[in-house]
mmCIF file of C-alpha atoms in Angstrom:
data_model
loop_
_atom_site.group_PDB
_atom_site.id
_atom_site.type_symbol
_atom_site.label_atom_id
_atom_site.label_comp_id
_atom_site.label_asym_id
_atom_site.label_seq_id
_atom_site.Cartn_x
_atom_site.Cartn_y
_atom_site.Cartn_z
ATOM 1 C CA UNK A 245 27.187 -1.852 41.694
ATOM 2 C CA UNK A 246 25.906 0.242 38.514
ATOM 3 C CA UNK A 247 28.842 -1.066 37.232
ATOM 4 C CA UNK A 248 28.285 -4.099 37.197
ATOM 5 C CA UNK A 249 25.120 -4.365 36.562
ATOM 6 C CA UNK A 250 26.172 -2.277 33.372
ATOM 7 C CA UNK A 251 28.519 -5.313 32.322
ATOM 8 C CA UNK A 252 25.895 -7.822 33.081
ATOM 9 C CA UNK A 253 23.628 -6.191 30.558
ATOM 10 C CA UNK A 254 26.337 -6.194 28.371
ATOM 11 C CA UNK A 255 27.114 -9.554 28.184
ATOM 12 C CA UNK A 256 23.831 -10.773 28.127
ATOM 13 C CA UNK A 257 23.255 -8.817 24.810
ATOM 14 C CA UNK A 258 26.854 -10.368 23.577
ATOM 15 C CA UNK A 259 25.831 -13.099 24.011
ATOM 16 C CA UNK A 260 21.868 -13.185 22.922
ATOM 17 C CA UNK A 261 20.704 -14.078 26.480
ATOM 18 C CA UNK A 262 18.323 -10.883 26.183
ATOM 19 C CA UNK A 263 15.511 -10.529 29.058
ATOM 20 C CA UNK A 264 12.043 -10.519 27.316
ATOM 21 C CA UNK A 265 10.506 -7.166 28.992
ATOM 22 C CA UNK A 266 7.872 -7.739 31.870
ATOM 23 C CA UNK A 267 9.134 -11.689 32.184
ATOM 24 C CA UNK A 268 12.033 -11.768 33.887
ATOM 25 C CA UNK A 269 13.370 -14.681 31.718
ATOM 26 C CA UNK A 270 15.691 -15.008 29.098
ATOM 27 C CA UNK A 271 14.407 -14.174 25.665
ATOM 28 C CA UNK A 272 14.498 -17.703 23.185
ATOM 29 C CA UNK A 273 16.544 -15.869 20.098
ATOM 30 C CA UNK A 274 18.603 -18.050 18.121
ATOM 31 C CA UNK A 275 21.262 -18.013 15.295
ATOM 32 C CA UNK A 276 19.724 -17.174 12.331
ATOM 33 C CA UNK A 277 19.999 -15.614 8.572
ATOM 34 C CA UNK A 278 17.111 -13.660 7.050
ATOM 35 C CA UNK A 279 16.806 -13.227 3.318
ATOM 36 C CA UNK A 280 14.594 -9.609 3.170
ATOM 37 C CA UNK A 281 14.217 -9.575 -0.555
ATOM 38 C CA UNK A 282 12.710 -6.139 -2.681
ATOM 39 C CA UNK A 283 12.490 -5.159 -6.057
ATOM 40 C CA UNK A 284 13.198 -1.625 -5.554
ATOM 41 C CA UNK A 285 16.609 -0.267 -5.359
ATOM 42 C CA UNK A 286 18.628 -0.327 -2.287
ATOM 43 C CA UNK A 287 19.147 3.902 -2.592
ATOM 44 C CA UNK A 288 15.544 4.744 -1.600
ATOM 45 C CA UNK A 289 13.063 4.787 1.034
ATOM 46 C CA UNK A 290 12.529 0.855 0.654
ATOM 47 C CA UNK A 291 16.089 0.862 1.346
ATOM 48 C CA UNK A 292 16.398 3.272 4.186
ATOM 49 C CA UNK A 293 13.855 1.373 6.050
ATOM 50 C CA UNK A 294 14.998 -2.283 5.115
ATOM 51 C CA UNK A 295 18.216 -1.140 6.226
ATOM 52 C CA UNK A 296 17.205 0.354 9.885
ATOM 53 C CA UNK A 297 15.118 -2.885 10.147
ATOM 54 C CA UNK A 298 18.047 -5.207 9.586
ATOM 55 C CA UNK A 299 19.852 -2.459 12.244
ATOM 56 C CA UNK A 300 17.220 -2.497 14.993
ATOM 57 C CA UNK A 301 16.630 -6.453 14.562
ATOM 58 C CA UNK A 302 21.039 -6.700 14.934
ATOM 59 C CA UNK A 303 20.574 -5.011 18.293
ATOM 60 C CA UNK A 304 17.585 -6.259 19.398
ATOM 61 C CA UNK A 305 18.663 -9.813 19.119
ATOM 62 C CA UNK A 306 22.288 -9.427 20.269
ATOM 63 C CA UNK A 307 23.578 -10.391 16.824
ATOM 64 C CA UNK A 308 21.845 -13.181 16.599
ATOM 65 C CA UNK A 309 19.016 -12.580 13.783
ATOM 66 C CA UNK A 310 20.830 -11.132 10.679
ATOM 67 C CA UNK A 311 18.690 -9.505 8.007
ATOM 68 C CA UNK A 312 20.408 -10.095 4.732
ATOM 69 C CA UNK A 313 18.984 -7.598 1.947
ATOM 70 C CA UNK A 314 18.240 -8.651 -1.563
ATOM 71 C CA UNK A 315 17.114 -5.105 -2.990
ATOM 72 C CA UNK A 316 16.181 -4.858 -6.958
ATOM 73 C CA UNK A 317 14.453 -7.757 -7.672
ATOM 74 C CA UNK A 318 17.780 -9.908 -7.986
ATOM 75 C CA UNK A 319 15.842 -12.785 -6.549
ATOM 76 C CA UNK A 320 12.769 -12.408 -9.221
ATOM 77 C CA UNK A 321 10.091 -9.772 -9.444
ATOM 78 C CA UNK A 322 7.266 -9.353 -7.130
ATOM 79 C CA UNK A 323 4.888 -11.647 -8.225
ATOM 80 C CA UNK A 324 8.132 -14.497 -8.220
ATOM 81 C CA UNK A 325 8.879 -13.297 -5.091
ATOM 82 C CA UNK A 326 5.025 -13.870 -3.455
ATOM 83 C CA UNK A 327 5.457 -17.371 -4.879
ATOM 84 C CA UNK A 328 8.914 -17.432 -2.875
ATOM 85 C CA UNK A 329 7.433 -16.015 0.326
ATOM 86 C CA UNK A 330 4.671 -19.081 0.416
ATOM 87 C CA UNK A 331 7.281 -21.517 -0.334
ATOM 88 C CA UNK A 332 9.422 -20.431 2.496
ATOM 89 C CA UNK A 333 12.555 -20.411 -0.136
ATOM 90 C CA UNK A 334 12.508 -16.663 0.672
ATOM 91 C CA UNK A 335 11.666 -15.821 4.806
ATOM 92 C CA UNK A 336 10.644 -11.480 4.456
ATOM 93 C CA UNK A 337 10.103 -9.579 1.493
ATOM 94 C CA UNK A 338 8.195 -5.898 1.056
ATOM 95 C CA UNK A 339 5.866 -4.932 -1.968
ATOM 96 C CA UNK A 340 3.163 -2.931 -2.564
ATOM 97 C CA UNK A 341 -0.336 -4.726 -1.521
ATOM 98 C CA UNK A 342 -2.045 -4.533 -4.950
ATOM 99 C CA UNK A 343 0.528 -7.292 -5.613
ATOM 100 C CA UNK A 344 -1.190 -9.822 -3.006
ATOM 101 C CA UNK A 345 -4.658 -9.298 -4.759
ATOM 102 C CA UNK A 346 -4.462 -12.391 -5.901
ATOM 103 C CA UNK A 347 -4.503 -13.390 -2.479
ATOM 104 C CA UNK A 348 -6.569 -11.445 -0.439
ATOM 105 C CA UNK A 349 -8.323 -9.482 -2.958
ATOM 106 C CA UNK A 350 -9.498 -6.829 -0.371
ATOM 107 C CA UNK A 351 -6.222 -4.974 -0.757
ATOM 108 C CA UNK A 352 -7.151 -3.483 -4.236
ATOM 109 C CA UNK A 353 -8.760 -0.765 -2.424
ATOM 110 C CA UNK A 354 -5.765 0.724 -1.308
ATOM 111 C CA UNK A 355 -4.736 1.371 -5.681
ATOM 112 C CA UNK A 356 -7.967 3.240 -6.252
ATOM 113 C CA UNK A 357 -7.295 5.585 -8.111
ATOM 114 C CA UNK A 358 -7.650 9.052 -6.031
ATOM 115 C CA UNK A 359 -8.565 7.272 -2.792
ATOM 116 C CA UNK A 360 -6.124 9.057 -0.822
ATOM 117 C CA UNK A 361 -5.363 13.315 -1.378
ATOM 118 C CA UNK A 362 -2.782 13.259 1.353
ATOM 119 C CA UNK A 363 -0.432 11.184 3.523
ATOM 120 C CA UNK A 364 -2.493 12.189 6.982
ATOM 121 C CA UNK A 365 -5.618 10.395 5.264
ATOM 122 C CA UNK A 366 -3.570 7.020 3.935
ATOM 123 C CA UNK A 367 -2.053 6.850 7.459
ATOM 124 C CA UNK A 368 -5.391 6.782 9.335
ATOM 125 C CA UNK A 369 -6.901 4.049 6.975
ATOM 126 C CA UNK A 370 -3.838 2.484 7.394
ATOM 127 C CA UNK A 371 -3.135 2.073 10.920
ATOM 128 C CA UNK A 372 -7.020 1.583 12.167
ATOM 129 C CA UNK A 373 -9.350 -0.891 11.463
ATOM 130 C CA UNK A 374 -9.431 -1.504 8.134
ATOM 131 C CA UNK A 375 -5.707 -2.252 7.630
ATOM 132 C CA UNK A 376 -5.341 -4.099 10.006
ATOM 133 C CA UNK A 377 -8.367 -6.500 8.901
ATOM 134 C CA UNK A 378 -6.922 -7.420 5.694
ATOM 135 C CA UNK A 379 -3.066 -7.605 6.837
ATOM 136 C CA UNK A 380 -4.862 -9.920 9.045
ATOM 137 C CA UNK A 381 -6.234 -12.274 6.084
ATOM 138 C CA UNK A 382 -2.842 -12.915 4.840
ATOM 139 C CA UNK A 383 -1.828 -15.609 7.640
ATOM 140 C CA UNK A 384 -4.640 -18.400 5.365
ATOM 141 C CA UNK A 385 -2.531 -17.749 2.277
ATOM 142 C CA UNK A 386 0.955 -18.876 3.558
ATOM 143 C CA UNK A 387 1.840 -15.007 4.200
ATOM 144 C CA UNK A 388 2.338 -12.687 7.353
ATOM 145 C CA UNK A 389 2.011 -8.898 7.492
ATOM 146 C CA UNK A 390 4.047 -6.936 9.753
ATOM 147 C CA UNK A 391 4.025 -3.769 9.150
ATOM 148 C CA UNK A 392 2.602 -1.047 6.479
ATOM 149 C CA UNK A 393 5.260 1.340 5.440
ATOM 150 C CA UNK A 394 5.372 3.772 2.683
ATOM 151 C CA UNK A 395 6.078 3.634 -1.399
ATOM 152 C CA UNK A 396 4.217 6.617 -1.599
ATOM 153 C CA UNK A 397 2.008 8.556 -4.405
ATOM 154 C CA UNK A 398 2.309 7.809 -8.122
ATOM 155 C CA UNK A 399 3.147 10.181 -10.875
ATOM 156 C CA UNK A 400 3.558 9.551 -14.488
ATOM 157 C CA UNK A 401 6.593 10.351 -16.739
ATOM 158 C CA UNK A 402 7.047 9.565 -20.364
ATOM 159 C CA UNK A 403 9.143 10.609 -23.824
ATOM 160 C CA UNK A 404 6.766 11.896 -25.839
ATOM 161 C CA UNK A 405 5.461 15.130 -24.599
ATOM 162 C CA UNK A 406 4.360 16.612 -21.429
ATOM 163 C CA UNK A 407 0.701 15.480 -19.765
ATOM 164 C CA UNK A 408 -1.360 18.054 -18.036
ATOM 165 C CA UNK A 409 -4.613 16.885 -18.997
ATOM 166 C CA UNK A 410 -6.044 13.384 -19.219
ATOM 167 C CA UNK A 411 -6.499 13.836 -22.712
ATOM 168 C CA UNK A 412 -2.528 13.850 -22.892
ATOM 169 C CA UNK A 413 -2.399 10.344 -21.802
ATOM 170 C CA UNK A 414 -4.718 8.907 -24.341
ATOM 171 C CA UNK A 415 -1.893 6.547 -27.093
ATOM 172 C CA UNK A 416 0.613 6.489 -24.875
ATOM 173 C CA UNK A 417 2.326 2.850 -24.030
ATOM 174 C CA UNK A 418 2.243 2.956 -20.481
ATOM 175 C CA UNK A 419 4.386 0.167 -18.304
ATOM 176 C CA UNK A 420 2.030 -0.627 -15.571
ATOM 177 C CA UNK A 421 2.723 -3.203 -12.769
ATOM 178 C CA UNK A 422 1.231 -6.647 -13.215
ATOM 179 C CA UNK A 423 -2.341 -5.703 -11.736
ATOM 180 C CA UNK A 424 -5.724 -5.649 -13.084
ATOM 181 C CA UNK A 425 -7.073 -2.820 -11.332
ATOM 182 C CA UNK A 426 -3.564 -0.777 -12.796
ATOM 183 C CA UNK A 427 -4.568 -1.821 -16.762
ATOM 184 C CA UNK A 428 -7.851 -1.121 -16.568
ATOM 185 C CA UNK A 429 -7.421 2.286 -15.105
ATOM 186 C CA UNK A 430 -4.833 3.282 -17.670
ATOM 187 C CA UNK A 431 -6.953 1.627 -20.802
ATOM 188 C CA UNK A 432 -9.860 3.901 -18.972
ATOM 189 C CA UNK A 433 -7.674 6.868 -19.640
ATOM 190 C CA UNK A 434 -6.964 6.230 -23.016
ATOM 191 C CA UNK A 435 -3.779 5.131 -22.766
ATOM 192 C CA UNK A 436 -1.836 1.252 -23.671
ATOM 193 C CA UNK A 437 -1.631 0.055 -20.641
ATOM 194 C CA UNK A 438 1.575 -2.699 -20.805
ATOM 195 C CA UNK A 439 2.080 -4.882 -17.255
ATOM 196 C CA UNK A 440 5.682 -5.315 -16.972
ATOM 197 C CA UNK A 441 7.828 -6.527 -14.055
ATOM 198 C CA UNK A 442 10.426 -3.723 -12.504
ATOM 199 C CA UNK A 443 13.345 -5.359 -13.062
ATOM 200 C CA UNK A 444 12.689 -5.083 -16.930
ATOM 201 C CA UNK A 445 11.427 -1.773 -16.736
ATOM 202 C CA UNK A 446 14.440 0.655 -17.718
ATOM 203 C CA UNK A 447 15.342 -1.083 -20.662
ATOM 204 C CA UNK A 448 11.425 -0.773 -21.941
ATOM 205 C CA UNK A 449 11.818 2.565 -21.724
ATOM 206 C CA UNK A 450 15.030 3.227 -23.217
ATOM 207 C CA UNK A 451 14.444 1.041 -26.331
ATOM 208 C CA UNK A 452 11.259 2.356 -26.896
ATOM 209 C CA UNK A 453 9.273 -1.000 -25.927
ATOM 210 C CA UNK A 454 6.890 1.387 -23.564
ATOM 211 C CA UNK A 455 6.514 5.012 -23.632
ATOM 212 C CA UNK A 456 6.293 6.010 -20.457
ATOM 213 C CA UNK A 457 5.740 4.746 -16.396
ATOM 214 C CA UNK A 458 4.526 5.382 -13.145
ATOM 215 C CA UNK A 459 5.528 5.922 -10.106
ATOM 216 C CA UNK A 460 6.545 7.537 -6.676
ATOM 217 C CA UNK A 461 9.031 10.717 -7.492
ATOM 218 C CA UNK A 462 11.937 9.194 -5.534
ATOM 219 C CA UNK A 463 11.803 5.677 -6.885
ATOM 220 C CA UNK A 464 11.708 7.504 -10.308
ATOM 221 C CA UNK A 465 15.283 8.804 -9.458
ATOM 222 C CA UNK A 466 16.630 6.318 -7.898
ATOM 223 C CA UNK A 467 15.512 3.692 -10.999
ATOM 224 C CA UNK A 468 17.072 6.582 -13.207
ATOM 225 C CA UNK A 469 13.949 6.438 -15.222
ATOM 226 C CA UNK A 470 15.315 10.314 -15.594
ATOM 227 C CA UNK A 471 18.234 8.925 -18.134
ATOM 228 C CA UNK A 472 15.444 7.510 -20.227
ATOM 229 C CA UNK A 473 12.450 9.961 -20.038
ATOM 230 C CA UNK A 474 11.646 13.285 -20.879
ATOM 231 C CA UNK A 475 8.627 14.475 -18.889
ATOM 232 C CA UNK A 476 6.742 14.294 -15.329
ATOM 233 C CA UNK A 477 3.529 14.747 -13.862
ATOM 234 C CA UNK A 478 2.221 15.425 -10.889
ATOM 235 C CA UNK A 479 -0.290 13.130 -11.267
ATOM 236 C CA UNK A 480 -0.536 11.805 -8.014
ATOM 237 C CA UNK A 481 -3.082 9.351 -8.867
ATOM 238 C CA UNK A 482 -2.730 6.486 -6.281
ATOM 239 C CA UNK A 483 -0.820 6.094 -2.755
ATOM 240 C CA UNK A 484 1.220 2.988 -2.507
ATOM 241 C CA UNK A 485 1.466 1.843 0.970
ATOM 242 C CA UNK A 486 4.149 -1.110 1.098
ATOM 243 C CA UNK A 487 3.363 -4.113 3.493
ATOM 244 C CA UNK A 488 6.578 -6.063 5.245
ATOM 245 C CA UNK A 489 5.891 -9.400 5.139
ATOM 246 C CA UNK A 490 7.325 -12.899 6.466
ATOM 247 C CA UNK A 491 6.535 -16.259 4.725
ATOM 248 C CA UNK A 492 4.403 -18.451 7.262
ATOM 249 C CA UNK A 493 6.545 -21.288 6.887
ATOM 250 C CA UNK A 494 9.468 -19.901 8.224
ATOM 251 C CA UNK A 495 7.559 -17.476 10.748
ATOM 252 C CA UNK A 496 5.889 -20.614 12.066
ATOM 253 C CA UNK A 497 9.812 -22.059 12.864
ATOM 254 C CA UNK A 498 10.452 -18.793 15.055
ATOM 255 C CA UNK A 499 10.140 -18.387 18.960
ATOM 256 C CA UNK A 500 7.561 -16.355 19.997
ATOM 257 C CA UNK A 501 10.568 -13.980 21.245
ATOM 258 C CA UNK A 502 11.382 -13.948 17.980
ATOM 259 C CA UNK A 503 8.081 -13.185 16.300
ATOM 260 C CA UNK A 504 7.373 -10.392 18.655
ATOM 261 C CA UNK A 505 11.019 -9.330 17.852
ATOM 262 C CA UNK A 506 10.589 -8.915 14.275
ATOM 263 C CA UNK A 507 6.863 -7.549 14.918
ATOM 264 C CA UNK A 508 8.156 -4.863 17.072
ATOM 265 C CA UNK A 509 11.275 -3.790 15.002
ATOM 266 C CA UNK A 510 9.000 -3.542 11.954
ATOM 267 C CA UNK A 511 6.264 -1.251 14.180
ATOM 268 C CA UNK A 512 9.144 0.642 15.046
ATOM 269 C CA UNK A 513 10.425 1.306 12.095
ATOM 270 C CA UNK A 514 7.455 2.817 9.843
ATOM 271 C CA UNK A 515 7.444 6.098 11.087
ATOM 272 C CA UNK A 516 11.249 6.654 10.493
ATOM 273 C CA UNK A 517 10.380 5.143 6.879
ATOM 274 C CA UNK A 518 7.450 6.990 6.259
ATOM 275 C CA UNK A 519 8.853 9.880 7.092
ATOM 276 C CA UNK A 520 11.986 8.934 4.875
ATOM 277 C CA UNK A 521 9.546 8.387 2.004
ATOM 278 C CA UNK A 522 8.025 11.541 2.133
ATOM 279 C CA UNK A 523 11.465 13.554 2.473
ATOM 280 C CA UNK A 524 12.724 11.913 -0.476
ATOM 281 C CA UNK A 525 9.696 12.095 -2.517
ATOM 282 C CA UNK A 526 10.005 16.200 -1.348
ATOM 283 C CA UNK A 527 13.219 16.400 -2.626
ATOM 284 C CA UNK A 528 13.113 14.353 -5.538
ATOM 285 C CA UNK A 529 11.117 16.501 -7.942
ATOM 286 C CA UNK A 530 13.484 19.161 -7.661
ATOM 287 C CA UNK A 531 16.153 16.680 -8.672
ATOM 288 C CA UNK A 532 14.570 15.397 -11.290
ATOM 289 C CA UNK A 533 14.235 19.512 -12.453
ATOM 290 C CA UNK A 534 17.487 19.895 -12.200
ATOM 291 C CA UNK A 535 18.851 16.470 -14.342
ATOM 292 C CA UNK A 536 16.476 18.112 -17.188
ATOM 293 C CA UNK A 537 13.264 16.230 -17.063
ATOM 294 C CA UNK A 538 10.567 18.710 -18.106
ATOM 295 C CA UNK A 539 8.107 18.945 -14.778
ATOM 296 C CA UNK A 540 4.387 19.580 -15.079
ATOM 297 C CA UNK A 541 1.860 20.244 -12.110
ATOM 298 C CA UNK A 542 -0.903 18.756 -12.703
ATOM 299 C CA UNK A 543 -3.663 21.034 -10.679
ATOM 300 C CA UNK A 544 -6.495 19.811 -8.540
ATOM 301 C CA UNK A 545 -9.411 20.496 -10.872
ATOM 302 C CA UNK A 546 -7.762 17.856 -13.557
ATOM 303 C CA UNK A 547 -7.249 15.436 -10.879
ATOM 304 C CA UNK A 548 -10.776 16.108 -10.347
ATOM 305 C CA UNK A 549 -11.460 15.408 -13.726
ATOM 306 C CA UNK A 550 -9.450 12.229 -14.004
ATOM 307 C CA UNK A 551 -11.178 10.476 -10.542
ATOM 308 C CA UNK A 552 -14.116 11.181 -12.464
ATOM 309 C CA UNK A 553 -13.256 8.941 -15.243
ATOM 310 C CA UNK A 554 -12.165 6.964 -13.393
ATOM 311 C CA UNK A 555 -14.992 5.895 -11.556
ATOM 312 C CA UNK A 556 -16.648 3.099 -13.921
ATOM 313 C CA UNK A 557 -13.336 1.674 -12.666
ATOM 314 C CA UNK A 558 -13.646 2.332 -9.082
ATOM 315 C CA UNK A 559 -17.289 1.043 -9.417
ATOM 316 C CA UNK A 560 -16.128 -2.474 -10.773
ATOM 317 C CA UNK A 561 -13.574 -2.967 -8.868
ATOM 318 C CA UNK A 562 -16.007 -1.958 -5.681
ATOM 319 C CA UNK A 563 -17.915 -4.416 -6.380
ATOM 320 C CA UNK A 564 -15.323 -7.260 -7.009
ATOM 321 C CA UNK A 565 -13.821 -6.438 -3.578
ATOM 322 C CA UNK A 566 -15.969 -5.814 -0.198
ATOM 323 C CA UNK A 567 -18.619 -2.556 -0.920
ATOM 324 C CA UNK A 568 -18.749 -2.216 2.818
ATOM 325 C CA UNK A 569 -15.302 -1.931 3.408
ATOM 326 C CA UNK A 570 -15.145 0.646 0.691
ATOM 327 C CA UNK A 571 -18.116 2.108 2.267
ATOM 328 C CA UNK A 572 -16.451 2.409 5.559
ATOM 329 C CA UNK A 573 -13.562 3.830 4.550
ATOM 330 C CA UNK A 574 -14.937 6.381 2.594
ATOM 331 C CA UNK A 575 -17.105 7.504 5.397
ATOM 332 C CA UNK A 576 -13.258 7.629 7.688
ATOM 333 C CA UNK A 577 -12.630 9.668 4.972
ATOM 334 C CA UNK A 578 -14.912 12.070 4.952
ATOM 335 C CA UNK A 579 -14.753 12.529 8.898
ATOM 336 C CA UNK A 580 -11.352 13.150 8.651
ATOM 337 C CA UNK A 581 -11.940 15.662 5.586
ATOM 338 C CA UNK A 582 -14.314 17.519 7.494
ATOM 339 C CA UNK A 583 -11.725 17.950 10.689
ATOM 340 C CA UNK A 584 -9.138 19.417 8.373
#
């Protein structure tokens, strides 16, 4: 009898006629192909989680739902590829959400700089109230959010010497991505801030167009920004979360099998990528050592010193958002601070 029950279950997966758990009936999955496109490299945490997404979607569906990656921006850069998401021409996608500003512009609190000091704080903000309040805003702007994984926290290299002290920064080009809150927070420091797309990025820096760049350790390596820059920092200056997202249009064509599907294998998925992230981002620096990069630790005291000016910044950009949903998350904050 186990037996066959064994085969039954089987064949129901071969052939997509899944039971929907708690219903009895047979989940409504169809045939179909998923463009998941990224600007980040395949190699990295993006890629480790797109890729166990496009895994646990495979089994979940019985075959039937195949995620088809499009990692480094080979179908435009992020701000093409919001445009794509709206228009349906491109069904999931991931970014960072200081790219959907322009849509919800709530999500610019997540770039403050300094907001976050560790990955226990982002994760709490996260995963409560207040991220799911704005992942819930996208739906009016032709966008769905699944899921918030992990880029992770931002650190500045460049080619011209090493920075250990916001004074270091002040002259040099910086490559920025295509944010306001990003250019004036790196015009703040002194430096020339210079939005650029990702895909255009490396060959900035290795013809000289932009001095230096930011970002998280292991996308830094995997980019092979190493081949073109000299130094690091440990700046650390703002946590990227990155937000899965469908385009409405074509989530609006699925099942409701298939919505809670794709909602579940993304859910499912973040704390394998997370933790991915944060392994790689470990490991990374010591890489990065070893290929010949010059590493400098920037202490706690200077990232005092940078938040600090900073904050006209922070205050603008407070006020241009929602000052009670800063409000609130600073006071999470500060709970969770204190029970440390």
């Amino acid at each position: 009898m186990r037996n066959t029950l064994k085969s039954l279950c089987a064949a129901l997966v071969a052939t997509g006629a899944l039971l929907t758990a708690g219903t009895g009936h047979a989940a409504d999955i169809r045939d179909r192909t998923v463009k998941f496109a990224f600007v980040q490299n395949i190699d990295n945490h993006w890629g480790a989680g797109a890729e166990k997404f496009a895994e646990i979607v495979k089994e979940k569906s019985g075959g039937k739902i195949k995620i088809k990656l499009f990692p480094g921006g080979v179908l435009g850069g992020d701000v093409q590829t919001v445009s794509a998401l709206q228009g349906g021409t491109v069904e999931m996608a991931m970014m960072g959400p200081s790219l959907l500003v322009g849509l919800v512009k709530e999500f610019s609190v997540f770039d403050f700089p300094f907001l976050f000091r560790n990955a226990q704080e982002s994760d709490a903000i996260l995963d409560g109230p207040a991220g799911k309040a704005l992942i819930d805003k996208l739906q009016a702007k032709g966008i769905v959010g699944l899921s918030y994984w992990e880029h992770g926290f931002r650190n500045l290299t460049n080619n011209r010497h090493p920075v250990a002290k916001w004074e270091d920064i002040q002259g040099l080009k910086i490559r920025v991505i295509q944010v306001p809150l990003y250019i004036e927070a790196f015009n703040a420091m002194g430096a020339n801030a210079v939005p650029l797309p990702l895909p255009e990025l490396y060959t900035a820096l290795e013809t000289g167009t932009v001095d230096g760049q930011e970002n998280p350790l292991a996308s830094i390596l995997s980019s092979k920004f190493n081949e073109v820059q000299k130094h690091v920092s440990t700046t650390n200056h703002t946590y990227n979360p990155l937000i899965v997202l469908s385009s409405k249009k074509f989530w609006d064509k699925l099942t409701a099998d298939e919505q809670k599907l794709l909602l579940d294998a993304a859910e499912e998925v973040k704390p394998y990528q997370r933790k991915v992230s944060r392994d790689m981002n470990a490991a990374a620096l010591e890489e990065l050592k070893a290929g010949g990069m010059t590493v400098t630790e920037v202490s706690d005291d200077e990232r005092a010193r940078m938040a600090e000016k900073l904050q006209p910044v922070v205050a603008k950009f407070t006020q241009e958002t929602d000052e009670a949903l800063v409000r609130d998350i600073n006071a999470q904050l500060e709970k969770i601070r204190a029970a440390q």
